[in-house]
XYZ file of C-alpha atoms in Angstrom:
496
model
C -16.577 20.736 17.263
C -15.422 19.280 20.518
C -12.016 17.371 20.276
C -13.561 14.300 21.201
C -15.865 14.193 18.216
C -12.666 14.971 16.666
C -11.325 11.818 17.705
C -13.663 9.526 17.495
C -14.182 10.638 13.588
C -10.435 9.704 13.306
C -10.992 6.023 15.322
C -13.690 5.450 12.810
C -11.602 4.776 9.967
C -8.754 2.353 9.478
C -5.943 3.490 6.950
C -2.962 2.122 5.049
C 0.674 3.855 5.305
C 3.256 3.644 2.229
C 6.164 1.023 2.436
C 7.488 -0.992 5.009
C 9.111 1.649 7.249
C 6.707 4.736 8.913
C 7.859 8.129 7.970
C 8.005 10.402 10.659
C 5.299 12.613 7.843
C 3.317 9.383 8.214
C 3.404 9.173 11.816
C 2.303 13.094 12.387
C -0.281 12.338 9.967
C -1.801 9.421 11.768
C -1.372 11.118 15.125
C -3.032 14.406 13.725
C -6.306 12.727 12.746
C -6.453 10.137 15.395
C -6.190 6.988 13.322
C -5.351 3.961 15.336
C -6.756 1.282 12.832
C -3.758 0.521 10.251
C -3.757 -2.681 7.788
C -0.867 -3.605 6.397
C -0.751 -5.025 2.592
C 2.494 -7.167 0.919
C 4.265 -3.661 0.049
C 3.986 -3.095 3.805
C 5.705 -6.855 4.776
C 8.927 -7.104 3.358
C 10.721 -9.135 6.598
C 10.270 -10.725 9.921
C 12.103 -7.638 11.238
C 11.103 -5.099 9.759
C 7.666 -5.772 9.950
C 8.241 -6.000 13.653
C 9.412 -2.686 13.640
C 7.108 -1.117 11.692
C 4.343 -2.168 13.698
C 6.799 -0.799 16.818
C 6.909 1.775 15.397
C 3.139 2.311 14.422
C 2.540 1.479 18.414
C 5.183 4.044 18.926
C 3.530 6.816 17.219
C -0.396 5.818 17.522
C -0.610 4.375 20.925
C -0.901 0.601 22.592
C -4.156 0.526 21.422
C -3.646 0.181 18.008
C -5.640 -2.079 15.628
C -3.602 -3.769 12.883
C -5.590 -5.943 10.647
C -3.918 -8.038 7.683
C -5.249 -10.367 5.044
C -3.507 -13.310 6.606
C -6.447 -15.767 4.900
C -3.673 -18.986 3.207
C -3.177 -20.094 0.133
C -2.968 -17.047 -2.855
C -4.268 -14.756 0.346
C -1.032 -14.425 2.579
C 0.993 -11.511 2.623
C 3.977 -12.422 4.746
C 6.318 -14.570 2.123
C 8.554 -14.792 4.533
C 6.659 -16.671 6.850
C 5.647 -20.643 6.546
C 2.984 -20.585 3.684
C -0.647 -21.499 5.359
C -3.128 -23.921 3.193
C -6.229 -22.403 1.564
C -9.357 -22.462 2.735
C -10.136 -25.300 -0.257
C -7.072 -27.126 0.938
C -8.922 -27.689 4.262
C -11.987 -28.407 3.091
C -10.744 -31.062 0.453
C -8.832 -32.876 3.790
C -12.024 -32.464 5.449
C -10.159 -32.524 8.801
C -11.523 -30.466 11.958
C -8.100 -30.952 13.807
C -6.072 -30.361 11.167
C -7.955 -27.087 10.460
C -7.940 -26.046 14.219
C -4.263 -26.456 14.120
C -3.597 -24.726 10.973
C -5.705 -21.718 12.326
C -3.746 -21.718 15.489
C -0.294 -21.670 13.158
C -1.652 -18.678 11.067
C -2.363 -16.841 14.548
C 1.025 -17.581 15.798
C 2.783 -15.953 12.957
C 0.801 -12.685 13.321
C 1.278 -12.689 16.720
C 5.126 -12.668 16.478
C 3.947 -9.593 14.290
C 2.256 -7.812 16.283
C -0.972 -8.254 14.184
C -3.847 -8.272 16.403
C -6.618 -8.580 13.574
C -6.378 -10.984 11.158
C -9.480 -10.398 8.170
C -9.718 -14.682 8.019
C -11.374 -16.874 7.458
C -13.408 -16.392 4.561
C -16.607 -17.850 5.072
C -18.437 -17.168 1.305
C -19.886 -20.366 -0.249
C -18.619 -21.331 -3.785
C -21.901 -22.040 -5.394
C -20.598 -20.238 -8.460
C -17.192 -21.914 -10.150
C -17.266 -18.510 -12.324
C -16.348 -16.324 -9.271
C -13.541 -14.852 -10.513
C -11.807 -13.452 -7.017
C -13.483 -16.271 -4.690
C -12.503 -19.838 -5.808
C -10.109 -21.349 -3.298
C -10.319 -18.937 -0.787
C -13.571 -20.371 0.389
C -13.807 -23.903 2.207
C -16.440 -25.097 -0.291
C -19.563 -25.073 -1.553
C -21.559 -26.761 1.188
C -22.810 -24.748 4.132
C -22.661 -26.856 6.857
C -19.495 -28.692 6.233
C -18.255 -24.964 5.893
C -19.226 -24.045 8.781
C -17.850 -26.822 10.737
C -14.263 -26.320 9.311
C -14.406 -22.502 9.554
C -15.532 -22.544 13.363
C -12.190 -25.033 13.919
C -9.727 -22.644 12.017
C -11.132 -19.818 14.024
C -11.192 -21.394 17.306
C -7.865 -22.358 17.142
C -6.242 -18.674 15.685
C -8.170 -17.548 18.524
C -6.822 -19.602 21.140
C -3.732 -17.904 20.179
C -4.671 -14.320 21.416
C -5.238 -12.759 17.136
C -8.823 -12.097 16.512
C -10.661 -13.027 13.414
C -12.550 -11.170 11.081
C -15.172 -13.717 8.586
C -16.106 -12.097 5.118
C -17.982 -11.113 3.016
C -20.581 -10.370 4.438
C -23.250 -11.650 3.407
C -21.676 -13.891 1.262
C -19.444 -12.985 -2.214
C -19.917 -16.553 -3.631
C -22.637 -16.346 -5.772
C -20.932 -13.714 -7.858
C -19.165 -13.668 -11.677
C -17.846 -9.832 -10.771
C -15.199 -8.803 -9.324
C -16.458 -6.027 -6.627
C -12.906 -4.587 -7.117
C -13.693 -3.829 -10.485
C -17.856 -3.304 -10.571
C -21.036 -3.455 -8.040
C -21.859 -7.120 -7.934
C -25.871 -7.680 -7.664
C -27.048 -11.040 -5.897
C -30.636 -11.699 -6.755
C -32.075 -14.220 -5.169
C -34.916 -14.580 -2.932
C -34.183 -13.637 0.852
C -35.007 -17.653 1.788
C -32.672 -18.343 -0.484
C -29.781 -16.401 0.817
C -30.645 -16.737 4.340
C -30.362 -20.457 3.991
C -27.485 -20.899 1.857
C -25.110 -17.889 1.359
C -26.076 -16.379 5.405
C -25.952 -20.022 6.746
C -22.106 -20.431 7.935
C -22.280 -16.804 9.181
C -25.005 -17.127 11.156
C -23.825 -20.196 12.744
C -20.242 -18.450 13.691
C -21.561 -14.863 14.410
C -20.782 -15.125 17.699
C -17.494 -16.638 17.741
C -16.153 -13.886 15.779
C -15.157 -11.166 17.431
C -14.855 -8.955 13.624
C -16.808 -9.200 10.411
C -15.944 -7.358 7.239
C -19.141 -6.384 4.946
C -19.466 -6.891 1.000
C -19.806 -4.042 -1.466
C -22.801 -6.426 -3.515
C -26.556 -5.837 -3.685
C -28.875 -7.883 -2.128
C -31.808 -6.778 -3.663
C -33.897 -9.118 -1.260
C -32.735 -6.891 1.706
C -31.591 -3.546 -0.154
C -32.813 -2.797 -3.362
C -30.756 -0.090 -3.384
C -27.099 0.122 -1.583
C -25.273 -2.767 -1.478
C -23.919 -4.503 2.197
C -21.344 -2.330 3.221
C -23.941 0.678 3.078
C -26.909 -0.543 4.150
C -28.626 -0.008 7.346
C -31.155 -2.975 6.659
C -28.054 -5.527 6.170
C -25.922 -3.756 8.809
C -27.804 -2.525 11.101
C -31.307 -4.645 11.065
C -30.576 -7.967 9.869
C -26.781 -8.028 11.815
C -27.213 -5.970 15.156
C -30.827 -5.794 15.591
C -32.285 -9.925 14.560
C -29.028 -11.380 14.745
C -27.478 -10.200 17.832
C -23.904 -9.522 16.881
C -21.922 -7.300 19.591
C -18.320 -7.519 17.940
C -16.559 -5.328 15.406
C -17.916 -4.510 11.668
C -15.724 -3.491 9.285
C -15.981 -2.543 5.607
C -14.090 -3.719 2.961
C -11.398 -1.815 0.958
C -13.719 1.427 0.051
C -11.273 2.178 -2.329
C -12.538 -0.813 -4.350
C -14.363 0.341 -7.590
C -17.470 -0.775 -6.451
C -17.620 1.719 -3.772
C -15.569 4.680 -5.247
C -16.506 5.167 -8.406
C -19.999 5.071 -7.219
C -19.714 6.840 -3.938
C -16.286 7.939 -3.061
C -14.259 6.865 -0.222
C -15.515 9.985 1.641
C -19.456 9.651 1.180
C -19.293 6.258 1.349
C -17.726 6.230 4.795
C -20.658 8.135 5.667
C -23.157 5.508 4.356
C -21.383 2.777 6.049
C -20.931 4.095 9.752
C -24.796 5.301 9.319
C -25.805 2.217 8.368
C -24.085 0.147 11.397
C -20.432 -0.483 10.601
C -17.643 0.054 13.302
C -15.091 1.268 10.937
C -14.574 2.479 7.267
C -11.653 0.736 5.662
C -9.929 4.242 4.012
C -7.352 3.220 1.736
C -4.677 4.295 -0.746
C -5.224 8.127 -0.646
C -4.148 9.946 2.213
C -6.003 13.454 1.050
C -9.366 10.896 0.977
C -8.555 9.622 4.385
C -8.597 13.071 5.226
C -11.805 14.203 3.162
C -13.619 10.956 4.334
C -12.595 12.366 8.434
C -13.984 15.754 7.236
C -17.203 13.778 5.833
C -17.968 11.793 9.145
C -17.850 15.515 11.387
C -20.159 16.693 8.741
C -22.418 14.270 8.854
C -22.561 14.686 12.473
C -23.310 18.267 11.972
C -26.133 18.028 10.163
C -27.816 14.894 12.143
C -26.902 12.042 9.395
C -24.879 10.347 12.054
C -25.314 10.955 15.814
C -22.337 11.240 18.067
C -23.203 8.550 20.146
C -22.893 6.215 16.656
C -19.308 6.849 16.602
C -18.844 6.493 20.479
C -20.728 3.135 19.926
C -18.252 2.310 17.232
C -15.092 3.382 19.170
C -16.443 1.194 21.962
C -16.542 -2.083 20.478
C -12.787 -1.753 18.507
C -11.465 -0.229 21.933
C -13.210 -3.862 23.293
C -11.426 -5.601 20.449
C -8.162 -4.196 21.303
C -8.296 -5.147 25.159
C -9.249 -8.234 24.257
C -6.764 -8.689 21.370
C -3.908 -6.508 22.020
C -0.926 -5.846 19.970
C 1.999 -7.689 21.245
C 4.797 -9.487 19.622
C 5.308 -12.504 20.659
C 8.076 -14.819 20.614
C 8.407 -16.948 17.947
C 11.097 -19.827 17.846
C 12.352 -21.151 15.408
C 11.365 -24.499 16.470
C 8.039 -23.225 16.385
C 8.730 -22.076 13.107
C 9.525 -25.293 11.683
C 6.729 -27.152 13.116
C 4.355 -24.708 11.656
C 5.743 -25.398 8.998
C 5.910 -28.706 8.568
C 2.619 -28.653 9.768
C 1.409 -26.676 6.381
C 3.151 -29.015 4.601
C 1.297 -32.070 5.501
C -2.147 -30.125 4.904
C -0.988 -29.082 1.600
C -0.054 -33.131 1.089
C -3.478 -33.731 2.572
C -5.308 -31.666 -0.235
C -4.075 -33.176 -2.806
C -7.348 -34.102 -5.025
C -7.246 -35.982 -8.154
C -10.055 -35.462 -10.444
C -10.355 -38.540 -13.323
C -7.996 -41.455 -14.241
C -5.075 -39.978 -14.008
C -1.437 -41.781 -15.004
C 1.937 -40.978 -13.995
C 5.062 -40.008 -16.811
C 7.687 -42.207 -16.412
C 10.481 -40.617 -14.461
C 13.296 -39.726 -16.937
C 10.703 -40.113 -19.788
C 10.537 -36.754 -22.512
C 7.510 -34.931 -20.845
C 6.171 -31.463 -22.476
C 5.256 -29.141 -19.840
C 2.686 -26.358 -21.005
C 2.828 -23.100 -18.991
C 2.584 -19.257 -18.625
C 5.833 -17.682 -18.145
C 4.154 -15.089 -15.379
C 0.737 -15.036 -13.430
C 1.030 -11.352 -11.620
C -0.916 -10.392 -8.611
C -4.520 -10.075 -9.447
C -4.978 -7.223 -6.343
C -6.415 -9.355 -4.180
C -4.093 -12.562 -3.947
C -0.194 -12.455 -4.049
C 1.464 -12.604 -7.553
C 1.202 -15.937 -8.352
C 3.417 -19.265 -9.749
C 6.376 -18.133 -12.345
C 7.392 -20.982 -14.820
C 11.111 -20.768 -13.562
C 9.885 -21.823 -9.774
C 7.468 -25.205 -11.107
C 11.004 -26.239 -14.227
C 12.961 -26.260 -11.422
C 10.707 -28.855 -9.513
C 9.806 -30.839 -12.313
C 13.379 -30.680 -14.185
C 14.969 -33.458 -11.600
C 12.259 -35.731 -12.819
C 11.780 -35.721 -16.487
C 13.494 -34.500 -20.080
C 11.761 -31.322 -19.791
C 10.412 -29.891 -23.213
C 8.597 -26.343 -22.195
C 6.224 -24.463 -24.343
C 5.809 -21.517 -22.105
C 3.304 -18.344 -23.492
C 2.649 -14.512 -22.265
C -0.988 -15.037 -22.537
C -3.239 -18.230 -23.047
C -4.286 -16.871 -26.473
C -0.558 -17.115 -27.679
C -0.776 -20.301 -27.535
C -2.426 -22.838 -30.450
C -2.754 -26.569 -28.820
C -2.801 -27.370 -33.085
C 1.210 -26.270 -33.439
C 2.200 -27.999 -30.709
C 4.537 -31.100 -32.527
C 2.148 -34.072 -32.247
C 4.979 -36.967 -31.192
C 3.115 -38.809 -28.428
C 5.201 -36.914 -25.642
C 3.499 -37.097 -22.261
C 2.269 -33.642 -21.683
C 1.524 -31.457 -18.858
C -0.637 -28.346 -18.457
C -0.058 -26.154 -15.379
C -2.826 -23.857 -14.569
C -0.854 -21.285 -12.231
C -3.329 -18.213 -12.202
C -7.269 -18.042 -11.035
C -8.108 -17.548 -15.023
C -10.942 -20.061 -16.827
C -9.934 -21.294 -20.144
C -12.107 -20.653 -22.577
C -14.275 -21.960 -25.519
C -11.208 -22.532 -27.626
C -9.065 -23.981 -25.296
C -11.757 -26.449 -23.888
C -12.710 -27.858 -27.423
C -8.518 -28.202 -28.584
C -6.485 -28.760 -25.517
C -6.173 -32.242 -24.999
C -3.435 -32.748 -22.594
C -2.598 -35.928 -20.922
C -2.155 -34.357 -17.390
C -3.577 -31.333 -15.781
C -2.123 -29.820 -13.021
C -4.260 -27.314 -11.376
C -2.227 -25.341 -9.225
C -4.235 -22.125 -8.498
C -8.084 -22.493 -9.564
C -9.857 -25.791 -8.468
C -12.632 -24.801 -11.220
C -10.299 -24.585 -14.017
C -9.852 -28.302 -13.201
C -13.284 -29.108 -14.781
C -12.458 -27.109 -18.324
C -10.020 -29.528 -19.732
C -11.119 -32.916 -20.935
C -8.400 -34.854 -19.151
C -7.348 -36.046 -15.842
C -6.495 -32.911 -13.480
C -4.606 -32.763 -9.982
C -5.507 -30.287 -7.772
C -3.209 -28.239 -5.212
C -5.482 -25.425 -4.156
C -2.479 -23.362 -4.218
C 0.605 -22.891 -5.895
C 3.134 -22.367 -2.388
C 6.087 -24.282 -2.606
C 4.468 -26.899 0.110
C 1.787 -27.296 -2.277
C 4.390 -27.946 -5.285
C 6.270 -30.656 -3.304
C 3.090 -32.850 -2.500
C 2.726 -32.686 -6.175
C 6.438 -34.125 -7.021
C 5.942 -36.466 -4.337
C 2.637 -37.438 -5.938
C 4.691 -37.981 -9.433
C 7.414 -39.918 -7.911
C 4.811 -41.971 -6.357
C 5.731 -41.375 -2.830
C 2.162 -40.037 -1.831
C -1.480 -40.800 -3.199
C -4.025 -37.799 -3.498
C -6.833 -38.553 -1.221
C -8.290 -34.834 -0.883
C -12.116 -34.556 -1.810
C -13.408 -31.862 -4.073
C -15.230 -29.887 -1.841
C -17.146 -28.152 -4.505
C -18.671 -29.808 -7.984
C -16.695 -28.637 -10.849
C -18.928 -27.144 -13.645
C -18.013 -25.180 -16.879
């Protein structure tokens, strides 16, 4: 074994370290098995500064040529709190506004860039043709291709005007899913004219304005009957590199999702995937599978499964990646700052949809508000609205009567007191309500502050946000104290 097979086994992967600070056991580790790929999650993220100097010091210990990719998408997707709080995808596609979504993509970029974060896994270009998608929902701009697409190429061209490259998922599109592929192996089957002119459409349009895309652990039957995206040559390889053209950098997703590990492992799986045409294997959580998933790769290059020149091929196009998108932190002013975010703020007030006829409480009338008391990080998005932040909006406005529950099915709409008081459901995680609560909730308002689909359960007038960050929660006072109409467009039908 030659030490630059070594190497380039190591450069195939991209890893996760521990906390927000790099242990100087973290940093031999890295060094020892030539990983240069890191992405950072919210544990990673805690401040401006010290996620400066954790990605110093990452640079410090790996080498300028490092690769740090984030989840940096907006809305429930954005893993620096501390920085102005980007719009969802939805958002932009219910203002329907090309500049505006250039400029918010350039904002995003800026942020990272004061980072350090060259690699930003945005923007999310899966088509909502399914309102039971239980991880998708606002993350995608909506549910038609083309309008999509149009939106999607103006977020990216701006984040990319600002020196971060972009990285559009999931490939080849997670919309048309009711499974979670962090839980189980989602199946799409549909015909391969049907995917190839829906769910493929805004990807094939953008494929080569992107300089990164990140595959999806689902079967496509219609191109793999088999292995799902992530590990299959046909998908990867054929239909990506070979028809399509696409020179830039494929990446997996998390291969520590269930879909892939329970299945697979992280370690064989890696295998699959760099066979099959991804650039690198997205090796997370377990440092001693980071390791066996290294060992895996020089196997498979032992025994002919993967050829050497793969993995150089691989290491090529990130090392083209990184000279095109270096890591370096950028200034960021606090000026700058506050434009950005005012900036977010106005697309949040831009989204603002309003589904039905809806009426406003009187302010300083008795309202009921109708809440959970938590909504906790689902894995993939941040944790999301407590009932403490959305009282203390609301509580300057009205005589505040909360009914506030653990669990939807605490709660029976029957014992609520029936006294004519104005009252408001908040929807603040990506849950459906059920059977139940669709035949016996009958509020009077509905805000729907996470899910746009749970806006369609409840057989009353909804408001939509897209989003639950605190820009998002302002457009929707300002909306109550009648300061601001909602004018946003559903960009997707709402069905049950």
């Amino acid at each position: 074994m030659t030490q630059d097979l070594n190497k380039l086994a190591g450069r195939a992967l991209m890893v996760d370290v521990a906390g927000d600070t790099l242990t100087a056991d973290e940093a031999a580790f890295l060094r020892e098995h030539h990983f240069r790929a890191i992405c950072l999650f919210r544990r990673n993220v805690s401040s401006f500064e010290a996620t400066r100097k954790l990605i110093a010091d990452l640079k410090a210990a790996i080498g300028d040529d490092v690769l740090i990719g984030m989840d940096q998408e907006g809305g429930a997707v954005m893993r620096t709190l501390f920085m102005p709080q980007a719009p969802s995808a939805m958002a932009l596609g219910a203002a329907d506004d090309e500049a505006l979504a250039y400029q918010v993509g350039a904002a995003v970029a800026r942020g990272l860039a004061a980072l350090g974060v060259n690699w930003n896994y945005a923007p999310v270009l899966d088509l909502n043709n399914n309102p039971k998608n239980p991880v998708i929902a606002e993350r995608s701009f909506g549910a038609d291709p083309v309008k999509a697409a149009r939106l999607a190429a103006a977020w990216m061209a701006g984040h990319l005007g600002e020196g971060v490259a972009t990285c559009v998922k999931h490939f080849p599109g997670h919309g048309d899913t009711h499974t979670d592929s962090h839980l189980d192996l989602p199946i799409v089957d549909k015909s391969r004219a049907a995917i190839e002119q829906y769910e493929l459409s805004p990807f094939h349009a953008l494929i080569h304005q992107t300089p990164g895309l990140m595959s999806a652990h689902i079967v496509f039957p219609a191109f793999d009957a088999k292995l799902p995206a992530t590990l299959s040559k046909p998908i990867l390889q054929t239909l990506l590199r070979d028809q399509w053209g696409y020179a830039g950098v494929t990446i997996t997703d998390g291969m520590n999702m269930k879909a892939i590990r329970e299945r697979w492992g992280q370690a064989r799986g890696t295998v699959l995937a760099l066979g099959a045409g991804a650039d690198l294997s997205l090796v997370l959580q377990f440092s001693d599978e980071m390791v066996a998933s290294k060992e895996a790769v020089l196997a498979a290059v032992a025994q002919g499964e993967i050829s050497a020149e793969r993995l150089a091929e691989a290491d090529a196009r990130v090392n083209a990646m990184t000279t095109r998108f270096p890591s370096v932190q950028r200034h960021y002013s606090s000026d700058q700052e506050a434009a950005d975010r005012a900036l977010f703020a106005r697309a949040w007030a831009r989204a603002l949809t309003l589904v039905g006829e809806a009426r406003r409480p009187v302010l300083g009338s008795k309202v009921r508000l109708v809440l959970q008391a938590d909504a906790p990080s689902d894995g993939v998005s941040e944790a999301g609205l407590s009932a403490s932040v959305l009282i203390a909006k609301l509580a300057p406005l009205y005589e505040l009567d909360v009914v506030s529950y653990a669990k939807r099915s605490d709660l029976h709409w029957a014992s609520l007191p029936q006294d004519g008081v104005f009252t408001i459901v908040a929807a603040t995680t990506r849950e459906r309500y059920d059977t139940v609560q669709r035949e016996t909730w009958r509020p009077d308002l509905h805000l729907a502050l996470w899910n746009p689909y749970a806006a369609g359960d409840l057989a009353c007038p909804a408001l939509l946000t897209y989003g639950f960050a605190e820009p998002a929660l302002d457009a929707v006072v300002s909306w109550l104290k009648q300061e601001l109409e909602a004018r946003g467009q559903l960009p997707a039908p709402l069905e049950h």
